[in-house]
Amino acid sequence: MSGKESLIRRPDGTIWYRETLHEKDGLATEYRVSQVLFDSATPHQRLIVVDTDRIGRLVALDGATQVTMGDEFVYHEMMAHVPLLANGAAEDVLIIGGGDGGLAEEVLKHQSVKRLVMVEIDASVIDFARTHLAALNRGAFDDPRFELVISDGKDYAASTSAAFDVILVDSTDPVGPGEVLFTRQFHGDCRRLLKPRGILVTQTGVPFLQPAELASTVGNFAQLFADAGCYLAVVPSYVGGFMALGWGSDDRANRAVALDVLEARFAASGLATRYYTPAVHQAAFALPAFIEEIVEQAKRAGRRG
Ligand code: SAM
């Protein structure tokens, strides 16, 4: 369990939260803290929740920033609305991870969604999110369409017979409990759960600092899906530039939905967003050359098997 040095008390009496995810590579980020709400081990990981002066309430697991109130809208809107508006008629959605509830809140804004199953390994994160992150999950946990399963996502995906239109893997990074969620086996099990026209989207890190996370996921997807790749968003507290979201689907049309169709679906959805727009949706699949190279190399390697 890492993140021991995540809270630093300075001689001037100030307290700073230090993200240690990239410290081994010589990079650390610090935020001045106005209040420490929680700092302890859960059965699975170390959970820290603090109020910061610059980016609001922040949740960290094992020294890695998970979500902040200041910029959560970017990640949650792009992880929810891109696949849901691309599919256009999603009724059954599965979230693996997502314990803070921010992604669930965005998914449940879609009237087409009839059932949202969320499989989270750590009940403490949910308990905490209910009490200290209500401004983020806004009652999502009490929505009649919401079903919570406390389990390892790997076991759920391997054993359930349920079928989904969209699967969203909102996990920690591939260390500790999140490691299994980056395996070929798990991605294969997720594909088995998808309905026709189904879409799998996964958290795949920040390519500039974590290229291996994207490469391994896209390599798996290239073996499993007709259409494998990623789309991008910029989340300020996920340091290092673009955040990549892995994309896997057997229906290539999901990625190629015309702008006017996306605009019509967005207008009909009544969604009010701060990051997502239909134009941003389309642009998110246009990859800078260094990320395109990671994706294309991974696809070639994946298809060579
Ligand atoms: N958006 C964040 C990110 O990109 O880093 C992730 C946020 S969410 C809080 C991550 C959740 O994944 C945590 O609540 C963690 O407990 C959960 N998780 C990690 N490994 C898991 C597993 N094997 N099965 C289910 N949930 C898992």
XYZ file of N, CA, C and O in Angstrom, residues 82 85-88 197 252-267 276-283 285:
124
model
N -19.741 10.316 -24.439
C -19.231 9.890 -25.752
C -19.798 8.516 -26.134
O -20.457 8.388 -27.166
N -23.925 8.688 -26.261
C -24.517 9.394 -27.407
C -24.093 8.759 -28.727
O -24.795 8.861 -29.727
N -22.948 8.078 -28.736
C -22.553 7.335 -29.953
C -23.501 6.164 -30.167
O -23.964 5.912 -31.283
N -23.829 5.458 -29.104
C -24.750 4.314 -29.202
C -26.174 4.808 -29.481
O -26.866 4.267 -30.307
N -26.598 5.837 -28.757
C -27.857 6.519 -29.044
C -29.104 5.899 -28.442
O -30.148 6.536 -28.424
N -23.717 -3.851 -31.219
C -23.508 -2.412 -31.205
C -22.957 -1.924 -29.861
O -22.922 -0.743 -29.569
N -18.178 -0.425 -36.173
C -17.360 0.771 -36.506
C -18.231 2.022 -36.625
O -17.756 3.140 -36.483
N -19.514 1.837 -36.864
C -20.417 2.993 -37.040
C -20.511 3.809 -35.745
O -20.741 5.021 -35.786
N -20.251 3.161 -34.592
C -20.347 3.893 -33.313
C -19.355 5.055 -33.254
O -19.646 6.099 -32.686
N -18.200 4.870 -33.863
C -17.187 5.923 -33.816
C -17.447 6.991 -34.891
O -16.983 8.131 -34.787
N -18.239 6.626 -35.911
C -18.385 7.505 -37.085
C -19.743 8.211 -37.142
O -20.186 8.609 -38.217
N -20.379 8.408 -35.990
C -21.695 9.055 -35.993
C -21.531 10.498 -36.486
O -20.646 11.219 -36.016
N -22.370 10.910 -37.423
C -22.230 12.244 -38.031
C -22.492 13.349 -37.003
O -23.287 13.155 -36.063
N -21.858 14.496 -37.206
C -21.974 15.592 -36.245
C -23.425 16.029 -36.068
O -23.891 16.237 -34.948
N -24.173 16.103 -37.162
C -25.568 16.585 -37.023
C -26.412 15.574 -36.248
O -27.316 15.961 -35.489
N -26.064 14.291 -36.358
C -26.788 13.265 -35.582
C -26.432 13.409 -34.101
O -27.302 13.392 -33.232
N -25.134 13.630 -33.807
C -24.720 13.836 -32.412
C -25.387 15.088 -31.838
O -25.857 15.087 -30.702
N -25.454 16.137 -32.646
C -26.071 17.387 -32.180
C -27.554 17.171 -31.870
O -28.062 17.649 -30.847
N -28.212 16.399 -32.716
C -29.644 16.139 -32.486
C -29.828 15.295 -31.224
O -30.685 15.592 -30.394
N -28.980 14.284 -31.052
C -29.103 13.434 -29.858
C -28.789 14.247 -28.590
O -29.470 14.118 -27.570
N -27.758 15.101 -28.685
C -27.368 15.916 -27.525
C -28.497 16.871 -27.150
O -28.876 16.984 -25.978
N -29.085 17.509 -28.164
C -30.186 18.451 -27.907
C -31.370 17.710 -27.273
O -31.941 18.162 -26.276
N -18.176 18.473 -22.402
C -18.672 17.737 -23.568
C -19.486 18.633 -24.499
O -20.348 19.394 -24.060
N -19.162 18.558 -25.792
C -20.040 19.063 -26.849
C -19.938 18.062 -27.990
O -18.944 17.310 -28.074
N -20.886 18.033 -28.925
C -20.776 17.102 -30.064
C -19.481 17.313 -30.866
O -18.843 16.346 -31.282
N -19.055 18.557 -31.008
C -17.813 18.826 -31.749
C -16.598 18.305 -30.973
O -15.684 17.696 -31.551
N -16.591 18.490 -29.649
C -15.500 17.961 -28.812
C -15.502 16.432 -28.880
O -14.444 15.798 -28.935
N -16.680 15.845 -28.908
C -16.832 14.385 -29.042
C -16.070 13.907 -30.272
O -15.203 13.025 -30.185
N -16.362 14.515 -31.408
C -15.714 14.068 -32.659
C -14.212 14.323 -32.614
O -13.409 13.462 -32.970
N -13.843 15.528 -32.127
C -12.421 15.915 -32.101
C -11.605 15.023 -31.171
O -10.404 14.807 -31.393
N -11.396 11.981 -30.941
C -10.826 10.798 -31.606
C -9.672 11.171 -32.537
O -8.997 10.289 -33.078
